[in-house]
Tab-separated table of N, CA and C in Angstrom:
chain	number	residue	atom	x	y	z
A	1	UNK	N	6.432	14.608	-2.811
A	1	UNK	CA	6.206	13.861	-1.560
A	1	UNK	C	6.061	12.376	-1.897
A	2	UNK	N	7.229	11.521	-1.394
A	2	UNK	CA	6.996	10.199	-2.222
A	2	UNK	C	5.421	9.600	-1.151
A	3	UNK	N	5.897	8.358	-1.414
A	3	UNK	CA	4.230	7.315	-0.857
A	3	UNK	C	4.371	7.143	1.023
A	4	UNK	N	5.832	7.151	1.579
A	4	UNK	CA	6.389	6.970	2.942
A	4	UNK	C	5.485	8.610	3.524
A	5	UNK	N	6.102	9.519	2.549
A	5	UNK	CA	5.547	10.540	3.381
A	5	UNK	C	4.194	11.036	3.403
A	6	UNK	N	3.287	10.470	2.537
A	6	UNK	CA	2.173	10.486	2.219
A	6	UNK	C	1.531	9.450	3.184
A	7	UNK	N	1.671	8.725	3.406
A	7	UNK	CA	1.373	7.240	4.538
A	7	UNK	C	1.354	8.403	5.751
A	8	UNK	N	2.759	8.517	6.272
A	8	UNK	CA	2.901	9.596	7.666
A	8	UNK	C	1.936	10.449	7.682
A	9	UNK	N	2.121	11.858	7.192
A	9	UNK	CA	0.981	12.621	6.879
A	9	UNK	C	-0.399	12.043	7.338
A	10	UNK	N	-0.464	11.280	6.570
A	10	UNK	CA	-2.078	10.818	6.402
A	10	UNK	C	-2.799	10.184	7.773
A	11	UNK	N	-1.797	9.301	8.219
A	11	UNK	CA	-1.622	8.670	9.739
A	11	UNK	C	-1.973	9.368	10.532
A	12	UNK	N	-1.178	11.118	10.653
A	12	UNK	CA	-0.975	11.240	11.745
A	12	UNK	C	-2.032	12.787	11.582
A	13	UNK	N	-3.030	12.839	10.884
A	13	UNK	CA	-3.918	13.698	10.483
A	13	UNK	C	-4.832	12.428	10.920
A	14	UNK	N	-5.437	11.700	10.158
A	14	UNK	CA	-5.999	11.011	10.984
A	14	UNK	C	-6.637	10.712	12.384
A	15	UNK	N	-5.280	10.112	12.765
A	15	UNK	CA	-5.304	9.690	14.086
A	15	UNK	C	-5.412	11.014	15.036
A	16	UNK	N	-5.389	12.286	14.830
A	16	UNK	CA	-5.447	13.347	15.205
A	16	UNK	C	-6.924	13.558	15.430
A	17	UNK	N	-7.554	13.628	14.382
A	17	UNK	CA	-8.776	13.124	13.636
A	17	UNK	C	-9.893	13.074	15.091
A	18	UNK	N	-9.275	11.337	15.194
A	18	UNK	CA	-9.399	10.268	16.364
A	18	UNK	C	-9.941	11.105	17.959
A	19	UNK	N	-8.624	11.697	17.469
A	19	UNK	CA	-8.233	12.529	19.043
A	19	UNK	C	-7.520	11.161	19.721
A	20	UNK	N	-6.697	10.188	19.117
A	20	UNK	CA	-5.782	9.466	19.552
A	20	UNK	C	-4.715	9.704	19.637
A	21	UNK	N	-4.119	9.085	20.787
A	21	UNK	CA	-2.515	9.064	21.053
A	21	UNK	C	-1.841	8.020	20.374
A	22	UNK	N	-0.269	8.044	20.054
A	22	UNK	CA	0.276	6.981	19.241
A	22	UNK	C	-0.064	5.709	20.095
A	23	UNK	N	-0.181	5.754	21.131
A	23	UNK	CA	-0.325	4.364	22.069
A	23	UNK	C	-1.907	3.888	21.963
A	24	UNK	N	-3.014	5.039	21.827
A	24	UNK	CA	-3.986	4.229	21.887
A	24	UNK	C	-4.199	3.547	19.764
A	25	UNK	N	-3.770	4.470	19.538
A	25	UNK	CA	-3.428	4.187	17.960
A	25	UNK	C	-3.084	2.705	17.715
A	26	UNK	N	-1.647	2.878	18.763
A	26	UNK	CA	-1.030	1.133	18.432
A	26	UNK	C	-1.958	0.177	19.386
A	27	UNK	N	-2.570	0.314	20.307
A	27	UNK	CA	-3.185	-0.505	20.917
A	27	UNK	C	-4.413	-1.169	20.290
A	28	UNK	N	-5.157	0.255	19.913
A	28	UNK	CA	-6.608	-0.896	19.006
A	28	UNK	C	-5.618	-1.610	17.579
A	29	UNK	N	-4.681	-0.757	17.059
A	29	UNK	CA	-4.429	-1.270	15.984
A	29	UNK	C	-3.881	-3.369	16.191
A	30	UNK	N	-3.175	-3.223	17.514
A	30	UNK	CA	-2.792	-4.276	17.855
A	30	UNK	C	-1.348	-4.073	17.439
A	31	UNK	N	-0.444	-3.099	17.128
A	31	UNK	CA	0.881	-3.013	16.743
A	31	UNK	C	1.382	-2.114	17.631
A	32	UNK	N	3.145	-2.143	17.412
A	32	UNK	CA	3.543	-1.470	18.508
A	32	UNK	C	3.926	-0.538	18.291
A	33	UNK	N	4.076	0.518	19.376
A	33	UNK	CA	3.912	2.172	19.701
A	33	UNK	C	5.213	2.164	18.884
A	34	UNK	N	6.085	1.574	19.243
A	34	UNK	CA	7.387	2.493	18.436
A	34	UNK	C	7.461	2.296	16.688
A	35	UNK	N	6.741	1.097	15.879
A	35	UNK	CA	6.383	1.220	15.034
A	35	UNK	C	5.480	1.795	14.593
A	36	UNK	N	4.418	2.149	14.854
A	36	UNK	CA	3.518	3.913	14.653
A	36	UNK	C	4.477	4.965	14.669
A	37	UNK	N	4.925	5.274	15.521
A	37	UNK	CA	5.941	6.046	15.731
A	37	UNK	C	6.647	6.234	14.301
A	38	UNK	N	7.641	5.448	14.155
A	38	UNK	CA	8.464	4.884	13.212
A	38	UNK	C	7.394	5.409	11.721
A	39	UNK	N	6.171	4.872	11.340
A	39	UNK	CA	5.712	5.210	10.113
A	39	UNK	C	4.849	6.751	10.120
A	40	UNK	N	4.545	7.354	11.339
A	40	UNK	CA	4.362	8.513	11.035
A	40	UNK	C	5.786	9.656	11.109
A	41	UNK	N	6.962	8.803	10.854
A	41	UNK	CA	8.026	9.614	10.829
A	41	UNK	C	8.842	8.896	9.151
A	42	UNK	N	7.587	8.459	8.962
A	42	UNK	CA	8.048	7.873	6.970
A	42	UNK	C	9.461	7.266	7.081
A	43	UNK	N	10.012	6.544	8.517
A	43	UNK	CA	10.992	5.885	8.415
A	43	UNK	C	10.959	4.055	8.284
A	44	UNK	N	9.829	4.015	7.764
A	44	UNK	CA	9.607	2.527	7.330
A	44	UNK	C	8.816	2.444	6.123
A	45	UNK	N	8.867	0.847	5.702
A	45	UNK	CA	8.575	1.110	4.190
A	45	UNK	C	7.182	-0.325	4.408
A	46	UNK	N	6.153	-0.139	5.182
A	46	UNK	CA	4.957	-1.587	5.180
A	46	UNK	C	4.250	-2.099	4.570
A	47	UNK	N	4.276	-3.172	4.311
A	47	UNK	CA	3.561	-3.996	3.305
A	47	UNK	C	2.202	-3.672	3.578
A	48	UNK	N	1.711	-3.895	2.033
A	48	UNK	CA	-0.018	-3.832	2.012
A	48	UNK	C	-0.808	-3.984	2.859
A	49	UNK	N	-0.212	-5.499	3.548
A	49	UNK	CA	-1.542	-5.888	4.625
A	49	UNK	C	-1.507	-5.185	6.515
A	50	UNK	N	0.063	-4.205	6.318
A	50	UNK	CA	0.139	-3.561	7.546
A	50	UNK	C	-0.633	-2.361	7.322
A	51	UNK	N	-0.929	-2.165	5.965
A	51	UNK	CA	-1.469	-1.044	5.347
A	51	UNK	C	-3.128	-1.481	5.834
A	52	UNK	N	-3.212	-2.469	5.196
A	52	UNK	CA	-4.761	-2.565	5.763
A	52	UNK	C	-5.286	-2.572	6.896
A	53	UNK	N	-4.305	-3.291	7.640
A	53	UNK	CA	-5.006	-3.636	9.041
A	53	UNK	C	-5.199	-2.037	10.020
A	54	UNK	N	-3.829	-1.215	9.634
A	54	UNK	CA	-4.514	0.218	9.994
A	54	UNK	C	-5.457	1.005	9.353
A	55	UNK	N	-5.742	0.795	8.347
A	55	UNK	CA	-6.980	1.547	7.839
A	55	UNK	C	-7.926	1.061	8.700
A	56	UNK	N	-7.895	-0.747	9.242
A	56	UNK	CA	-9.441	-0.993	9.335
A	56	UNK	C	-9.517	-0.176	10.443
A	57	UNK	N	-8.540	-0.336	10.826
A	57	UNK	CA	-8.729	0.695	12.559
A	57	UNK	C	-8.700	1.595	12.670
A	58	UNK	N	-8.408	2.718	11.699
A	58	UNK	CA	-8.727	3.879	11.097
A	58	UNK	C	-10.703	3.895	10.766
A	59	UNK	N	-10.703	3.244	10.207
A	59	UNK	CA	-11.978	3.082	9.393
A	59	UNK	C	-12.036	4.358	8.213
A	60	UNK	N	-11.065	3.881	7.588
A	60	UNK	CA	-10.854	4.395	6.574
A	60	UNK	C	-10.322	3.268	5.230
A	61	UNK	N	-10.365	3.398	4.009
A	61	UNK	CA	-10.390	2.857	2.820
A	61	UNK	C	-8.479	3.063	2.686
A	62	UNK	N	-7.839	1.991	2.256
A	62	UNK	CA	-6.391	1.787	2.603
A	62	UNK	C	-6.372	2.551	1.546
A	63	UNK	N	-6.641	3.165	0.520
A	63	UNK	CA	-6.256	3.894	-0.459
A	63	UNK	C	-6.211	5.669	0.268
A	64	UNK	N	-6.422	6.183	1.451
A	64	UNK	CA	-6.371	6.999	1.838
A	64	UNK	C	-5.516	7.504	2.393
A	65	UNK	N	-5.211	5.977	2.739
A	65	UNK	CA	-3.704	6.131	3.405
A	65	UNK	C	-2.814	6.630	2.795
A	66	UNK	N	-2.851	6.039	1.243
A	66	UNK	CA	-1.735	6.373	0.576
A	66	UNK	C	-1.636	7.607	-0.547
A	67	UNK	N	-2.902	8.290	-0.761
A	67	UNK	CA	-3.181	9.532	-1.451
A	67	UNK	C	-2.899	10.513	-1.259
B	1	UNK	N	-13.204	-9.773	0.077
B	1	UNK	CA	-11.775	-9.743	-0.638
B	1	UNK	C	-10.680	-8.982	0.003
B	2	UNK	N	-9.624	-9.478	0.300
B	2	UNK	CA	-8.988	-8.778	0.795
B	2	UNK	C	-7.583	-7.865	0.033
B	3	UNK	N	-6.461	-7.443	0.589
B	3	UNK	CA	-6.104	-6.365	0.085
B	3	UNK	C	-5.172	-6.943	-0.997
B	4	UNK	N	-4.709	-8.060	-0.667
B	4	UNK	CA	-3.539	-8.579	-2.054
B	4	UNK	C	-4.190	-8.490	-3.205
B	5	UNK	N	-5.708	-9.529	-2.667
B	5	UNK	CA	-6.892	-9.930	-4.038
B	5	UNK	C	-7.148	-8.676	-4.728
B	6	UNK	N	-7.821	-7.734	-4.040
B	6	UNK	CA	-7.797	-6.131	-4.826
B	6	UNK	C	-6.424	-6.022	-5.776
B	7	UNK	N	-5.316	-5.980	-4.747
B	7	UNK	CA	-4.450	-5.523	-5.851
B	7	UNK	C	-4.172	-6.457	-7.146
B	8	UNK	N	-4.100	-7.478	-6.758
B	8	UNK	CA	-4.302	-8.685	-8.336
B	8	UNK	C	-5.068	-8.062	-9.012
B	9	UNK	N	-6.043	-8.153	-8.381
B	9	UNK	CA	-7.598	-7.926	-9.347
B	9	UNK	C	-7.305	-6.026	-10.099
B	10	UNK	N	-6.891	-5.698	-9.441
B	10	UNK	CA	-6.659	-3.878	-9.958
B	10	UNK	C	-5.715	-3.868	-10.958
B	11	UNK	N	-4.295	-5.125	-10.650
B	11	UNK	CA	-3.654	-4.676	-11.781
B	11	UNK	C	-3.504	-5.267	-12.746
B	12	UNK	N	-4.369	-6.511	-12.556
B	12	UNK	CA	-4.681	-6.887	-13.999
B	12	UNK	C	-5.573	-6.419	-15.119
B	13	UNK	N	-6.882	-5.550	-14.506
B	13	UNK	CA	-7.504	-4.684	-15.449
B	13	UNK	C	-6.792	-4.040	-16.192
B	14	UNK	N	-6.175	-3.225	-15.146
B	14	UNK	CA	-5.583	-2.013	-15.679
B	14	UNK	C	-4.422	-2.531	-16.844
B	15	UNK	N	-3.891	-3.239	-16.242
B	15	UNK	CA	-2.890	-3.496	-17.501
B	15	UNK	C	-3.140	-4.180	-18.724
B	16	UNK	N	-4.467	-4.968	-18.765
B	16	UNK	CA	-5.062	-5.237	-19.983
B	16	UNK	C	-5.710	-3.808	-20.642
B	17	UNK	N	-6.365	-3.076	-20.039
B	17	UNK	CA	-6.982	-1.861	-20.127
B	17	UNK	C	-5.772	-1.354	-21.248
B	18	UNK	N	-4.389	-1.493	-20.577
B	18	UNK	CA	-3.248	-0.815	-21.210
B	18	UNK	C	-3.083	-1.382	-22.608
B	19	UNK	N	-3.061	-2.688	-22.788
B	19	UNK	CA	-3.193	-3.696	-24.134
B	19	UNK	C	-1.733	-4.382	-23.297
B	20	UNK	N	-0.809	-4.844	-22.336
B	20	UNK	CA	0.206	-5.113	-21.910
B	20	UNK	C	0.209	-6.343	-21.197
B	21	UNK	N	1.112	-7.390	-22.108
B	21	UNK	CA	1.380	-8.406	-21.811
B	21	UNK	C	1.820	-8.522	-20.182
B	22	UNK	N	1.798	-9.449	-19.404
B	22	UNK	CA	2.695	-9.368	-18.069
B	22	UNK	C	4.175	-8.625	-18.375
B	23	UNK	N	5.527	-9.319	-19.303
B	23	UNK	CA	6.491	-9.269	-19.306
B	23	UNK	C	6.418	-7.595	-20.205
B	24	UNK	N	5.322	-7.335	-20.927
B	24	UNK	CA	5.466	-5.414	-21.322
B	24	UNK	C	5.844	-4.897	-19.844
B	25	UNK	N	4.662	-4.784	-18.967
B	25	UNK	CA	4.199	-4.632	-18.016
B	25	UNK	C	5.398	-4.574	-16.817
B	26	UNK	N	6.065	-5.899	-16.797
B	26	UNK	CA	7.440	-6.136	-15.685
B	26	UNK	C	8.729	-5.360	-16.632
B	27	UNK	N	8.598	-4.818	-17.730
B	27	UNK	CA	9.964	-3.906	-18.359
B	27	UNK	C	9.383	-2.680	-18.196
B	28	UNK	N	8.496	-2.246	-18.177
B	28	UNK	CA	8.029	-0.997	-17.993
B	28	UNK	C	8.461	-0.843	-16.636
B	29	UNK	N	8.139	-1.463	-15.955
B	29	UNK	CA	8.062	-1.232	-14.290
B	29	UNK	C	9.306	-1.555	-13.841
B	30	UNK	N	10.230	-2.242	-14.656
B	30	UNK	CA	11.588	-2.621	-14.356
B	30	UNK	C	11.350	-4.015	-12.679
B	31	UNK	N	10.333	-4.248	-12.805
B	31	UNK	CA	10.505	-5.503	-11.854
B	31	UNK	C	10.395	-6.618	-12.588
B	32	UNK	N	11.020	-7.750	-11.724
B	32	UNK	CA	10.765	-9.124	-12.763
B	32	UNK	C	9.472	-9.474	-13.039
B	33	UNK	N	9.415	-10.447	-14.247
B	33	UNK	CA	8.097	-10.660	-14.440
B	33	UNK	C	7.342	-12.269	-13.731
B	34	UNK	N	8.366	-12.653	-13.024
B	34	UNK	CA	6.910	-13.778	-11.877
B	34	UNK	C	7.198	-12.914	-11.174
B	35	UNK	N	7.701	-11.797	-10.757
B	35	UNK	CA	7.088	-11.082	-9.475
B	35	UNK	C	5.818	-10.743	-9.960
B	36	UNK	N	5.716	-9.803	-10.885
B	36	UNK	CA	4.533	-9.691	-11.282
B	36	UNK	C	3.312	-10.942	-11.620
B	37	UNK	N	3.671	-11.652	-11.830
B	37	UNK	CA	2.906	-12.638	-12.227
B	37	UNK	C	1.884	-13.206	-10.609
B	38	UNK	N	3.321	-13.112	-10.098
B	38	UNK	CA	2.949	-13.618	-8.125
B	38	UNK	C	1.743	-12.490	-7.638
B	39	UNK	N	2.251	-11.208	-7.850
B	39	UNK	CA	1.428	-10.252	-7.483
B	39	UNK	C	-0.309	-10.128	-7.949
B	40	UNK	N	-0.345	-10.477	-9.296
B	40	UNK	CA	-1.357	-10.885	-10.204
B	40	UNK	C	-1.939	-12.037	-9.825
B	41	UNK	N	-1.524	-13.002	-8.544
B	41	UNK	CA	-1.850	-13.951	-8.165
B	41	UNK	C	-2.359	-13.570	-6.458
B	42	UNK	N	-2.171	-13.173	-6.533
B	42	UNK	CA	-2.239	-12.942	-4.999
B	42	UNK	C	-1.589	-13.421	-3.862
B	43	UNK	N	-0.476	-13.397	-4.462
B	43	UNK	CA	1.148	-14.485	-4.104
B	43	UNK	C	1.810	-13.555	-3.320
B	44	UNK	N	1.519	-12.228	-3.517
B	44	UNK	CA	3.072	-11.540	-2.321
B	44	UNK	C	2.389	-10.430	-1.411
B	45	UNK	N	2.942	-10.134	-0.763
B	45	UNK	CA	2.863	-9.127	0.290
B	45	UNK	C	3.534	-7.810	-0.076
B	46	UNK	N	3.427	-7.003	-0.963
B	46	UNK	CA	4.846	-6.337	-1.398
B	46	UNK	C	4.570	-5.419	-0.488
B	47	UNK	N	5.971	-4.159	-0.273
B	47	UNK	CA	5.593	-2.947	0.726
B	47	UNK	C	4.982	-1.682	-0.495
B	48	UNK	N	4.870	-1.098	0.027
B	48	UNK	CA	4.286	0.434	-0.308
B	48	UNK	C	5.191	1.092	-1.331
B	49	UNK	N	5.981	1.197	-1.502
B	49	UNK	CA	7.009	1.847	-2.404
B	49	UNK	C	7.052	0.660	-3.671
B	50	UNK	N	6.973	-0.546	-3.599
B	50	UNK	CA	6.493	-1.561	-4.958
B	50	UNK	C	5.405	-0.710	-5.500
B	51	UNK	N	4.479	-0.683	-4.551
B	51	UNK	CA	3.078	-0.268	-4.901
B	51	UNK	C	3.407	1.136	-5.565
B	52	UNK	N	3.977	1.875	-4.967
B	52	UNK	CA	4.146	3.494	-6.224
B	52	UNK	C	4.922	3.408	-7.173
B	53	UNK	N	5.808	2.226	-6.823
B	53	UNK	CA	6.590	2.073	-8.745
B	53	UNK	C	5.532	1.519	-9.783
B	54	UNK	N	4.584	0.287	-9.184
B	54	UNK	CA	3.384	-0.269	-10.073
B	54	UNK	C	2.860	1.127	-10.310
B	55	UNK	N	2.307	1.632	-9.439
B	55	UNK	CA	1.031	2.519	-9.809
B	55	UNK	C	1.677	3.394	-10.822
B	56	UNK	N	3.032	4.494	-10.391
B	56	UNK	CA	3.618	5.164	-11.677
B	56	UNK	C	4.128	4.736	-12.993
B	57	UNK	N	4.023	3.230	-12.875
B	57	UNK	CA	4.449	2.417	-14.222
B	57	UNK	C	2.728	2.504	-15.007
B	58	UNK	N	1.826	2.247	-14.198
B	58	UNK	CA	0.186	2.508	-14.741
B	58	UNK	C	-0.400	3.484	-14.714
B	59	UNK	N	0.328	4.837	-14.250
B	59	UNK	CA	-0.248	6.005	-14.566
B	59	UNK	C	-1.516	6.251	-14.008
B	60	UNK	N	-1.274	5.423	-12.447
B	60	UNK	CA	-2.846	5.609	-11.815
B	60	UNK	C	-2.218	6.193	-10.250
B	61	UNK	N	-3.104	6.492	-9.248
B	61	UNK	CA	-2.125	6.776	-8.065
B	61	UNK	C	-2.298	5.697	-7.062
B	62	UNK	N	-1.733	5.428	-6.083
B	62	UNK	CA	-1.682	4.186	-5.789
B	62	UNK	C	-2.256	3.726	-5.091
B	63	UNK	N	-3.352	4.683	-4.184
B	63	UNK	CA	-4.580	3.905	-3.394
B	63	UNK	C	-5.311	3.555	-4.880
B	64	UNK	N	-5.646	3.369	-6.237
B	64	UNK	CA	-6.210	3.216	-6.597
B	64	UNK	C	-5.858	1.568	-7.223
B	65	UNK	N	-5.026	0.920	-6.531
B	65	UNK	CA	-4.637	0.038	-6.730
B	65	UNK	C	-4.917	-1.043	-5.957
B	66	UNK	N	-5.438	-0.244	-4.581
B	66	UNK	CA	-5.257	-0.978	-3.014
B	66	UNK	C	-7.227	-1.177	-3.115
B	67	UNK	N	-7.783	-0.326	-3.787
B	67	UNK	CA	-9.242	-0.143	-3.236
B	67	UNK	C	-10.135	-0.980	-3.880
Protein backbone atom coordinates (compact mmCIF):
# COMPACT_ATOMS: atom_id res chain seq x y z
CA UNK A 1 0.00 0.00 0.00
CA UNK A 2 2.10 2.95 -1.15
CA UNK A 3 1.86 6.53 1.09
CA UNK A 4 -1.37 7.98 -1.49
CA UNK A 5 -3.24 5.03 -0.27
CA UNK A 6 -2.32 5.15 3.17
CA UNK A 7 -3.19 9.12 3.33
CA UNK A 8 -6.92 7.95 1.77
CA UNK A 9 -7.50 5.19 4.11
CA UNK A 10 -6.49 7.11 6.97
CA UNK A 11 -8.67 10.29 5.90
CA UNK A 12 -11.50 8.63 5.36
CA UNK A 13 -11.47 6.35 8.70
CA UNK A 14 -10.96 9.31 10.38
CA UNK A 15 -13.24 11.60 9.20
CA UNK A 16 -15.73 8.73 9.67
CA UNK A 17 -14.37 8.83 13.09
CA UNK A 18 -15.76 12.58 13.07
CA UNK A 19 -19.06 11.38 11.91
CA UNK A 20 -18.19 13.99 9.07
CA UNK A 21 -19.24 14.44 5.64
CA UNK A 22 -16.61 15.21 2.82
CA UNK A 23 -18.19 18.77 2.80
CA UNK A 24 -18.15 19.38 6.42
CA UNK A 25 -14.51 17.82 6.28
CA UNK A 26 -13.61 20.41 3.49
CA UNK A 27 -15.34 23.19 5.16
CA UNK A 28 -13.60 23.33 8.69
CA UNK A 29 -10.58 22.17 6.81
CA UNK A 30 -11.02 25.38 4.64
CA UNK A 31 -10.32 23.24 1.28
CA UNK A 32 -12.42 22.11 -1.35
CA UNK A 33 -14.94 19.20 -1.40
CA UNK A 34 -13.74 17.89 -4.65
CA UNK A 35 -10.16 17.89 -3.46
CA UNK A 36 -11.03 15.73 -0.26
CA UNK A 37 -12.74 13.83 -2.51
CA UNK A 38 -9.85 13.53 -4.88
CA UNK A 39 -7.28 12.46 -1.79
CA UNK A 40 -9.50 10.02 -0.16
CA UNK A 41 -9.57 8.38 -3.62
CA UNK A 42 -5.34 8.46 -3.44
CA UNK A 43 -5.73 10.38 -6.74
CA UNK A 44 -3.47 13.23 -5.67
CA UNK A 45 -0.08 13.46 -4.49
CA UNK A 46 -0.09 16.85 -1.34
CA UNK A 47 2.52 18.53 -0.06
CA UNK A 48 3.46 18.42 3.63
CA UNK A 49 1.81 21.54 4.61
CA UNK A 50 -1.71 20.29 2.92
CA UNK A 51 -0.78 17.40 5.05
CA UNK A 52 -0.72 19.45 8.07
CA UNK A 53 -3.31 21.72 7.83
CA UNK A 54 -5.69 18.51 7.71
CA UNK A 55 -4.37 16.85 10.53
CA UNK A 56 -4.85 20.11 12.50
CA UNK A 57 -8.44 19.71 11.66
CA UNK A 58 -8.36 16.25 12.20
CA UNK A 59 -6.65 16.82 15.49
CA UNK A 60 -4.53 14.36 14.84
CA UNK A 61 -0.46 14.24 14.59
CA UNK A 62 0.36 14.51 10.54
CA UNK A 63 2.34 11.39 10.98
CA UNK A 64 -1.01 9.47 11.23
CA UNK A 65 -1.96 10.46 8.32
CA UNK A 66 0.63 8.85 6.71
CA UNK A 67 1.16 5.41 8.73
CA UNK B 1 7.65 24.57 14.80
CA UNK B 2 6.10 23.82 12.02
CA UNK B 3 5.93 20.91 9.54
CA UNK B 4 8.90 21.70 6.96
CA UNK B 5 11.09 22.68 10.32
CA UNK B 6 10.25 19.06 11.75
CA UNK B 7 11.11 17.60 8.63
CA UNK B 8 14.66 19.49 8.37
CA UNK B 9 15.12 18.91 11.82
CA UNK B 10 14.11 14.85 11.45
CA UNK B 11 16.25 14.41 8.58
CA UNK B 12 19.11 15.72 9.56
CA UNK B 13 19.42 13.59 12.76
CA UNK B 14 18.66 10.78 11.21
CA UNK B 15 21.06 11.01 8.57
CA UNK B 16 23.92 11.96 10.77
CA UNK B 17 22.61 9.13 13.08
CA UNK B 18 23.37 7.19 9.64
CA UNK B 19 27.20 8.67 9.55
CA UNK B 20 25.89 10.30 5.79
CA UNK B 21 27.17 13.16 4.22
CA UNK B 22 24.19 15.28 2.41
CA UNK B 23 25.47 14.13 -1.19
CA UNK B 24 25.74 10.00 0.50
CA UNK B 25 22.33 10.76 1.49
CA UNK B 26 20.96 12.54 -2.14
CA UNK B 27 22.64 9.09 -4.08
CA UNK B 28 21.06 6.88 -1.85
CA UNK B 29 17.76 8.52 -2.31
CA UNK B 30 18.55 9.22 -5.95
CA UNK B 31 17.35 12.97 -5.49
CA UNK B 32 19.63 15.88 -6.09
CA UNK B 33 21.65 17.03 -3.46
CA UNK B 34 20.48 21.04 -2.94
CA UNK B 35 17.22 19.49 -3.04
CA UNK B 36 18.19 17.92 -0.16
CA UNK B 37 20.15 20.48 1.19
CA UNK B 38 16.79 22.95 0.59
CA UNK B 39 14.78 20.37 2.43
CA UNK B 40 17.39 20.32 5.39
CA UNK B 41 16.72 23.97 5.29
CA UNK B 42 13.40 24.34 5.46
CA UNK B 43 13.36 25.57 1.84
CA UNK B 44 10.65 23.29 0.11
CA UNK B 45 7.29 22.13 0.33
CA UNK B 46 7.82 18.64 -1.11
CA UNK B 47 4.56 16.26 -1.67
CA UNK B 48 4.10 12.99 0.14
CA UNK B 49 5.59 10.48 -2.15
CA UNK B 50 9.26 12.67 -1.78
CA UNK B 51 8.53 12.04 1.74
CA UNK B 52 8.29 7.94 1.28
CA UNK B 53 11.29 7.88 -1.04
CA UNK B 54 13.28 9.99 1.98
CA UNK B 55 11.81 7.91 4.61
CA UNK B 56 12.60 4.39 2.58
CA UNK B 57 16.06 5.78 1.69
CA UNK B 58 16.29 6.15 5.97
CA UNK B 59 14.72 3.10 6.80
CA UNK B 60 12.23 4.92 9.03
CA UNK B 61 8.36 5.20 8.06
CA UNK B 62 7.33 8.37 7.07
CA UNK B 63 5.11 9.99 9.64
CA UNK B 64 8.23 9.63 11.50
CA UNK B 65 9.70 12.23 9.58
CA UNK B 66 6.67 14.68 9.68
CA UNK B 67 6.34 14.45 13.74
Amino acid sequence: MDIRDRLAANLRRIRHEKGWSQEEFAHEADIHRTYISDLERAARNPSIEVIEKLAKTLKVNAGQLLD
